[in-house]
Amino acid sequence: MRLPNNKYSYQEFLNTCSDFLKKTNKKLQIVTLIFRPNNNNQLLEIFRNQGFSVDISNFGDIVEISTKYNLYNTTREVYYYLTKHSKYEEIYLLFSFNSVGDIYNTLLNRVESIQDLYYLWLHPAKFDSLKEYILEIEGSYITYFHGKKVDIGKQECKRPRFYREIKYRGDDAKISLEELQFEYGVLPQNIEFVIPAASQFKINKNGYYTLFSGNVEEFLRNIVQKSIDLVIKDNKEIEKAKFDIKRKGTVEILNSKDVKFELEQEIGFEEFEDFTEIMKNNGFSPYNVRLVEGSVIFSANIVDEKKGNIFSVTSNGKKFTIIPKYNSSPVSIIRFHRFLIEKIDQLTSVVYDTQ
């Protein structure tokens, strides 16, 4: 669904979106993205290179991004409206009144392959914090969730080897989610909430949201901004990682900064071969691998096959030290952090530099 051409201010755009929600049966999709480098023109050029049309002149402070695709011999038109976060220059928001299916078919898969772009993903602990924050709002309740079993470190669950995926709608959705989480290792991928007389919406761990009803400005301020606040500290620490060589006269000066992740459950020396296979199966290809017993068990350079970025990894089985290579984007380190949490140990944490 396309918004009328208008020289919108940001506030006018939000008001228009709220009016559309009231007057139509459409849902508003909001996708939060992180882009490094934080350059508007570069991001718009990326969308153009991906086959999108970009209109920077007819919508005021908002940029319209559109595309078409075929579904069952029917041409679907998809419209997005791009804004930049007012505080965090690397964060962008995309709004659309198209369906979730349209979003998946035209945007979400492409984000996976764009070198400097990624979702503002929430890891399980942060997603759980967002859920609890929403449930503290008076009268709020869960109506639906979609959950999957993930590895949960030392915490045991019933029949842990079995794959589980559950979609659940019911009056007891909150209690059922808690039971499935603690007894069967099922973690929510998305959750639907109702706040009586205010809003109905769905949150997704990948940082995108569906607003069924409610005021858009209030939803952004109370829900979306809270999710950003939950993840921004970890992301900022990851973004500090760098590897530069500068020349001063005839002298080369190395300027490097690593980022560290720590597992709850240590990986033993004999388990690292399996670890490298799991990496490969999840789009991370190691080369120059060194695997020996000692204080540093594992070291390698890693190619993010989806993003094309390269970074180095060293590990003693408990901590992983990461340094980006060849001016690679930090979004691949965010992806590797996600890989460790979702495939190795849910309790993996970012180790903060105290200097």
CSV table of C-alpha atoms in Angstrom, one decimal, residues 5-337:
chain,number,residue,atom,x,y,z
A,5,ASN,CA,2.8,12.0,-2.2
A,6,ASN,CA,3.4,14.7,0.4
A,7,LYS,CA,6.3,16.7,1.7
A,8,TYR,CA,6.0,15.0,5.1
A,9,SER,CA,7.8,16.1,8.2
A,10,TYR,CA,8.7,13.1,10.4
A,11,GLN,CA,5.8,13.9,12.7
A,12,GLU,CA,3.4,14.3,9.8
A,13,PHE,CA,4.5,10.9,8.5
A,14,LEU,CA,3.8,9.2,11.9
A,15,ASN,CA,0.4,10.9,12.1
A,16,THR,CA,-0.4,9.7,8.6
A,17,CYS,CA,0.6,6.1,9.5
A,18,SER,CA,-1.7,6.2,12.6
A,19,ASP,CA,-4.6,7.5,10.5
A,20,PHE,CA,-4.1,4.6,7.9
A,21,LEU,CA,-4.2,2.1,10.8
A,22,LYS,CA,-7.5,3.5,12.0
A,23,LYS,CA,-9.2,3.7,8.5
A,24,THR,CA,-8.0,0.5,6.9
A,25,ASN,CA,-7.5,-3.1,7.8
A,26,LYS,CA,-3.8,-2.9,6.9
A,27,LYS,CA,-1.1,-3.6,9.4
A,28,LEU,CA,2.1,-1.5,9.8
A,29,GLN,CA,5.4,-3.4,9.5
A,30,ILE,CA,8.4,-1.7,11.0
A,31,VAL,CA,11.9,-3.1,10.4
A,32,THR,CA,14.9,-1.8,12.4
A,33,LEU,CA,18.3,-2.1,10.6
A,34,ILE,CA,21.9,-1.3,11.5
A,35,PHE,CA,24.1,0.0,8.7
A,36,ARG,CA,27.8,0.6,8.8
A,37,PRO,CA,29.1,2.9,7.4
A,38,ASN,CA,26.4,5.3,8.5
A,39,ASN,CA,26.0,7.1,5.2
A,40,ASN,CA,22.5,7.8,3.8
A,41,ASN,CA,23.6,8.0,0.2
A,42,GLN,CA,25.6,4.7,0.4
A,43,LEU,CA,22.5,3.0,1.9
A,44,LEU,CA,20.2,4.3,-0.8
A,45,GLU,CA,22.7,3.2,-3.5
A,46,ILE,CA,22.7,-0.3,-2.1
A,47,PHE,CA,18.9,-0.4,-2.4
A,48,ARG,CA,19.2,0.8,-6.0
A,49,ASN,CA,21.8,-1.9,-6.7
A,50,GLN,CA,19.3,-4.4,-5.3
A,51,GLY,CA,16.7,-3.4,-7.9
A,52,PHE,CA,14.6,-1.0,-5.7
A,53,SER,CA,13.3,2.4,-6.9
A,54,VAL,CA,14.3,5.2,-4.6
A,55,ASP,CA,12.3,8.4,-4.4
A,56,ILE,CA,14.1,11.1,-2.3
A,57,SER,CA,12.1,14.2,-3.6
A,58,ASN,CA,8.4,13.6,-3.2
A,59,PHE,CA,8.0,12.6,0.5
A,60,GLY,CA,9.8,15.4,2.4
A,61,ASP,CA,11.9,14.0,5.3
A,62,ILE,CA,11.0,10.4,4.3
A,63,VAL,CA,12.5,8.3,1.5
A,64,GLU,CA,10.2,6.0,-0.5
A,65,ILE,CA,11.8,2.7,-1.6
A,66,SER,CA,9.7,0.5,-3.8
A,67,THR,CA,9.9,-2.7,-5.8
A,68,LYS,CA,7.8,-5.3,-7.6
A,69,TYR,CA,7.7,-9.1,-7.7
A,70,ASN,CA,5.6,-11.8,-9.1
A,71,LEU,CA,3.5,-14.1,-6.9
A,72,TYR,CA,1.1,-16.7,-8.4
A,73,ASN,CA,1.2,-14.9,-11.8
A,74,THR,CA,0.3,-11.6,-10.1
A,75,THR,CA,2.6,-8.6,-9.9
A,76,ARG,CA,2.9,-7.3,-6.3
A,77,GLU,CA,4.0,-3.8,-5.6
A,78,VAL,CA,5.8,-3.2,-2.3
A,79,TYR,CA,6.5,0.2,-0.8
A,80,TYR,CA,8.8,1.0,2.1
A,81,TYR,CA,9.4,4.3,3.9
A,82,LEU,CA,12.9,4.9,5.3
A,83,THR,CA,13.8,7.1,8.2
A,84,LYS,CA,17.0,7.4,10.3
A,85,HIS,CA,17.0,7.2,14.0
A,86,SER,CA,17.2,10.6,15.7
A,87,LYS,CA,19.9,9.6,18.2
A,88,TYR,CA,21.8,6.6,16.8
A,89,GLU,CA,23.2,7.4,13.4
A,90,GLU,CA,23.8,3.8,12.4
A,91,ILE,CA,20.1,2.7,13.0
A,92,TYR,CA,17.5,3.0,10.3
A,93,LEU,CA,13.7,2.2,10.4
A,94,LEU,CA,11.7,1.0,7.4
A,95,PHE,CA,7.9,1.3,7.5
A,96,SER,CA,5.5,-0.6,5.2
A,97,PHE,CA,1.8,-1.3,5.0
A,98,ASN,CA,2.5,-4.3,2.8
A,99,SER,CA,2.0,-7.8,4.1
A,100,VAL,CA,4.6,-9.8,6.0
A,101,GLY,CA,4.9,-12.1,3.0
A,102,ASP,CA,5.8,-9.1,0.8
A,103,ILE,CA,8.5,-8.1,3.3
A,104,TYR,CA,10.0,-11.6,3.3
A,105,ASN,CA,10.0,-11.8,-0.4
A,106,THR,CA,11.5,-8.5,-1.2
A,107,LEU,CA,13.6,-7.4,1.8
A,108,LEU,CA,14.5,-9.8,4.6
A,109,ASN,CA,16.4,-12.3,2.5
A,110,ARG,CA,18.4,-9.5,0.8
A,111,VAL,CA,19.4,-8.0,4.1
A,112,GLU,CA,21.2,-11.3,4.8
A,113,SER,CA,23.5,-10.9,1.8
A,114,ILE,CA,24.3,-7.1,1.9
A,115,GLN,CA,27.8,-6.6,3.3
A,116,ASP,CA,27.2,-3.6,5.7
A,117,LEU,CA,23.5,-4.1,6.6
A,118,TYR,CA,21.9,-6.3,9.2
A,119,TYR,CA,18.8,-6.5,11.4
A,120,LEU,CA,18.8,-5.0,14.8
A,121,TRP,CA,18.7,-8.5,16.3
A,122,LEU,CA,17.8,-9.1,19.9
A,123,HIS,CA,19.5,-12.1,21.5
A,124,PRO,CA,17.3,-14.3,23.8
A,125,ALA,CA,18.1,-12.6,27.1
A,126,LYS,CA,17.3,-9.1,25.6
A,127,PHE,CA,14.2,-10.4,23.9
A,128,ASP,CA,13.1,-11.9,27.2
A,129,SER,CA,13.7,-8.5,28.8
A,130,LEU,CA,11.6,-6.8,26.2
A,131,LYS,CA,8.8,-9.3,26.8
A,132,GLU,CA,8.9,-8.7,30.6
A,133,TYR,CA,9.0,-4.9,30.1
A,134,ILE,CA,5.8,-5.1,27.9
A,135,LEU,CA,4.1,-7.4,30.4
A,136,GLU,CA,4.7,-4.8,33.2
A,137,ILE,CA,2.4,-2.4,31.3
A,138,GLU,CA,-0.9,-2.4,33.1
A,139,GLY,CA,-3.4,-4.9,31.6
A,140,SER,CA,-1.0,-6.2,28.9
A,141,TYR,CA,-1.1,-9.9,27.9
A,142,ILE,CA,0.3,-12.4,25.4
A,143,THR,CA,-2.1,-13.8,22.8
A,144,TYR,CA,0.3,-15.8,20.5
A,145,PHE,CA,3.9,-16.9,20.2
A,146,HIS,CA,6.1,-18.8,17.8
A,147,GLY,CA,8.9,-20.7,19.4
A,148,LYS,CA,11.9,-22.9,18.5
A,149,LYS,CA,14.2,-25.1,20.6
A,150,VAL,CA,17.7,-23.7,20.8
A,151,ASP,CA,20.9,-24.9,22.6
A,152,ILE,CA,20.8,-23.5,26.1
A,153,GLY,CA,24.3,-24.2,27.5
A,154,LYS,CA,24.4,-26.0,30.9
A,155,GLN,CA,20.6,-25.7,31.5
A,156,GLU,CA,19.0,-29.0,30.7
A,157,CYS,CA,15.7,-29.6,29.1
A,158,LYS,CA,13.6,-32.7,28.4
A,159,ARG,CA,14.7,-34.8,25.4
A,160,PRO,CA,17.3,-32.2,24.3
A,161,ARG,CA,18.2,-34.0,21.0
A,162,PHE,CA,14.7,-33.4,19.4
A,163,TYR,CA,13.9,-30.5,17.1
A,164,ARG,CA,10.9,-28.5,18.3
A,165,GLU,CA,9.0,-25.6,16.7
A,166,ILE,CA,5.7,-24.5,18.1
A,167,LYS,CA,3.0,-21.9,17.2
A,168,TYR,CA,0.6,-21.3,20.0
A,169,ARG,CA,-2.4,-19.1,20.4
A,170,GLY,CA,-4.5,-19.1,23.6
A,171,ASP,CA,-5.6,-17.3,26.7
A,172,ASP,CA,-2.8,-19.1,28.6
A,173,ALA,CA,-0.1,-18.1,26.1
A,174,LYS,CA,2.2,-16.5,28.7
A,175,ILE,CA,2.1,-19.6,31.0
A,176,SER,CA,2.5,-22.0,28.1
A,177,LEU,CA,5.5,-20.1,26.8
A,178,GLU,CA,7.2,-20.2,30.2
A,179,GLU,CA,6.6,-24.0,30.5
A,180,LEU,CA,7.9,-24.7,27.1
A,181,GLN,CA,10.9,-22.5,27.7
A,182,PHE,CA,12.0,-24.0,30.9
A,183,GLU,CA,11.0,-27.7,30.3
A,184,TYR,CA,11.7,-28.1,26.6
A,185,GLY,CA,14.2,-25.4,25.7
A,186,VAL,CA,11.8,-23.6,23.4
A,187,LEU,CA,12.6,-19.9,23.0
A,188,PRO,CA,10.2,-17.4,21.4
A,189,GLN,CA,10.9,-16.1,17.9
A,190,ASN,CA,8.0,-13.7,17.9
A,191,ILE,CA,5.3,-12.8,20.4
A,192,GLU,CA,2.0,-11.0,20.0
A,193,PHE,CA,0.7,-8.7,22.7
A,194,VAL,CA,-2.5,-6.8,23.5
A,195,ILE,CA,-2.5,-3.6,25.6
A,196,PRO,CA,-6.2,-2.9,26.2
A,197,ALA,CA,-7.5,0.4,24.9
A,198,ALA,CA,-4.0,1.1,23.5
A,199,SER,CA,-2.5,-1.2,21.0
A,200,GLN,CA,-2.1,-4.7,19.5
A,201,PHE,CA,1.3,-5.7,18.1
A,202,LYS,CA,3.9,-8.4,17.4
A,203,ILE,CA,7.6,-8.3,18.2
A,204,ASN,CA,10.2,-10.4,16.4
A,205,LYS,CA,13.7,-11.3,17.6
A,206,ASN,CA,15.1,-10.0,14.3
A,207,GLY,CA,14.1,-6.5,15.2
A,208,TYR,CA,11.0,-6.1,13.1
A,209,TYR,CA,7.5,-5.4,14.4
A,210,THR,CA,3.9,-5.6,13.3
A,211,LEU,CA,1.5,-3.0,14.6
A,212,PHE,CA,-2.1,-4.1,14.2
A,213,SER,CA,-3.7,-1.2,16.0
A,214,GLY,CA,-2.6,1.8,18.1
A,215,ASN,CA,-0.8,5.1,17.8
A,216,VAL,CA,2.5,4.8,15.8
A,217,GLU,CA,4.4,7.5,17.6
A,218,GLU,CA,3.6,5.9,21.0
A,219,PHE,CA,4.5,2.5,19.8
A,220,LEU,CA,7.9,3.7,18.5
A,221,ARG,CA,8.6,5.5,21.8
A,222,ASN,CA,7.4,2.8,24.2
A,223,ILE,CA,8.3,-0.4,22.4
A,224,VAL,CA,10.7,0.0,19.5
A,225,GLN,CA,12.9,2.4,21.4
A,226,LYS,CA,13.0,0.1,24.3
A,227,SER,CA,14.3,-2.8,22.1
A,228,ILE,CA,17.0,-0.4,20.7
A,229,ASP,CA,18.0,0.6,24.2
A,230,LEU,CA,18.4,-3.1,25.1
A,231,VAL,CA,20.8,-4.0,22.2
A,232,ILE,CA,22.7,-0.8,21.6
A,233,LYS,CA,25.3,-1.2,24.3
A,234,ASP,CA,26.5,-4.6,23.0
A,235,ASN,CA,26.5,-3.4,19.4
A,236,LYS,CA,28.5,-0.3,20.3
A,237,GLU,CA,31.1,-2.5,22.0
A,238,ILE,CA,31.3,-4.8,18.9
A,239,GLU,CA,31.6,-1.7,16.6
A,240,LYS,CA,34.8,-0.7,18.4
A,241,ALA,CA,36.6,-3.6,16.9
A,242,LYS,CA,39.0,-2.5,14.2
A,243,PHE,CA,42.3,-3.3,12.4
A,244,ASP,CA,44.1,-0.4,10.6
A,245,ILE,CA,47.6,0.0,9.4
A,246,LYS,CA,48.7,3.6,8.9
A,247,ARG,CA,51.9,4.8,7.4
A,248,LYS,CA,53.8,7.6,9.0
A,249,GLY,CA,56.8,8.3,6.8
A,250,THR,CA,58.5,5.0,6.3
A,251,VAL,CA,57.0,3.5,9.5
A,252,GLU,CA,53.8,1.4,9.5
A,253,ILE,CA,51.7,1.9,12.6
A,254,LEU,CA,49.2,-0.8,13.7
A,255,ASN,CA,46.0,0.3,15.2
A,256,SER,CA,43.9,-2.6,16.3
A,257,LYS,CA,41.0,-3.2,18.8
A,258,ASP,CA,39.4,-6.6,19.4
A,259,VAL,CA,36.0,-7.6,20.8
A,260,LYS,CA,35.6,-10.6,23.1
A,261,PHE,CA,32.8,-13.1,23.6
A,262,GLU,CA,32.6,-15.5,26.5
A,263,LEU,CA,30.8,-18.8,26.6
A,264,GLU,CA,29.1,-20.1,29.7
A,265,GLN,CA,30.0,-23.7,28.8
A,266,GLU,CA,33.6,-24.2,27.6
A,267,ILE,CA,34.4,-26.0,24.4
A,268,GLY,CA,37.0,-28.7,24.9
A,269,PHE,CA,40.0,-29.2,22.5
A,270,GLU,CA,38.4,-32.4,21.1
A,271,GLU,CA,35.2,-30.5,20.4
A,272,PHE,CA,36.7,-27.8,18.1
A,273,GLU,CA,36.6,-29.9,15.0
A,274,ASP,CA,32.8,-30.3,15.4
A,275,PHE,CA,32.7,-26.5,16.1
A,276,THR,CA,34.4,-25.7,12.8
A,277,GLU,CA,31.9,-27.9,11.0
A,278,ILE,CA,28.9,-26.1,12.7
A,279,MET,CA,30.5,-22.8,11.6
A,280,LYS,CA,30.7,-24.0,8.0
A,281,ASN,CA,27.1,-25.1,8.1
A,282,ASN,CA,26.0,-21.6,9.2
A,283,GLY,CA,27.8,-19.6,6.6
A,284,PHE,CA,31.2,-19.0,8.3
A,285,SER,CA,34.2,-20.6,6.4
A,286,PRO,CA,37.5,-20.8,8.4
A,287,TYR,CA,40.9,-20.8,6.7
A,288,ASN,CA,44.5,-20.8,8.1
A,289,VAL,CA,43.1,-22.9,11.0
A,290,ARG,CA,45.4,-23.7,13.9
A,291,LEU,CA,44.2,-26.2,16.4
A,292,VAL,CA,46.6,-27.2,19.2
A,293,GLU,CA,46.3,-28.0,22.9
A,294,GLY,CA,47.5,-25.1,25.1
A,295,SER,CA,46.4,-21.7,26.3
A,296,VAL,CA,45.2,-20.8,22.8
A,297,ILE,CA,43.4,-23.9,21.4
A,298,PHE,CA,41.9,-22.5,18.2
A,299,SER,CA,42.8,-19.7,15.8
A,300,ALA,CA,41.6,-19.0,12.3
A,301,ASN,CA,40.5,-16.4,9.8
A,302,ILE,CA,36.8,-16.5,9.1
A,303,VAL,CA,35.0,-15.6,5.9
A,304,ASP,CA,31.3,-14.6,6.4
A,305,GLU,CA,30.0,-16.2,3.3
A,306,LYS,CA,26.7,-14.3,3.4
A,307,LYS,CA,28.3,-10.8,3.9
A,308,GLY,CA,31.7,-11.3,2.3
A,309,ASN,CA,33.5,-9.9,5.4
A,310,ILE,CA,36.6,-11.4,7.0
A,311,PHE,CA,37.7,-11.5,10.6
A,312,SER,CA,40.2,-13.4,12.8
A,313,VAL,CA,39.3,-15.5,15.8
A,314,THR,CA,41.4,-16.9,18.6
A,315,SER,CA,39.9,-18.9,21.5
A,316,ASN,CA,40.9,-20.9,24.6
A,317,GLY,CA,37.6,-22.7,24.5
A,318,LYS,CA,36.0,-20.2,26.9
A,319,LYS,CA,36.6,-16.8,25.3
A,320,PHE,CA,36.6,-15.8,21.7
A,321,THR,CA,38.7,-12.8,20.6
A,322,ILE,CA,37.6,-11.3,17.3
A,323,ILE,CA,39.4,-8.7,15.1
A,324,PRO,CA,38.0,-7.5,11.7
A,325,LYS,CA,40.3,-7.8,8.7
A,326,TYR,CA,40.6,-5.8,5.5
A,327,ASN,CA,38.2,-3.0,6.6
A,328,SER,CA,35.4,-5.5,7.0
A,329,SER,CA,32.1,-4.3,8.5
A,330,PRO,CA,31.3,-5.1,12.1
A,331,VAL,CA,27.9,-6.5,11.1
A,332,SER,CA,29.6,-9.9,10.5
A,333,ILE,CA,30.9,-9.9,14.1
A,334,ILE,CA,27.3,-9.3,15.2
A,335,ARG,CA,26.3,-12.2,13.0
A,336,PHE,CA,29.0,-14.4,14.6
A,337,HIS,CA,27.8,-13.3,18.1
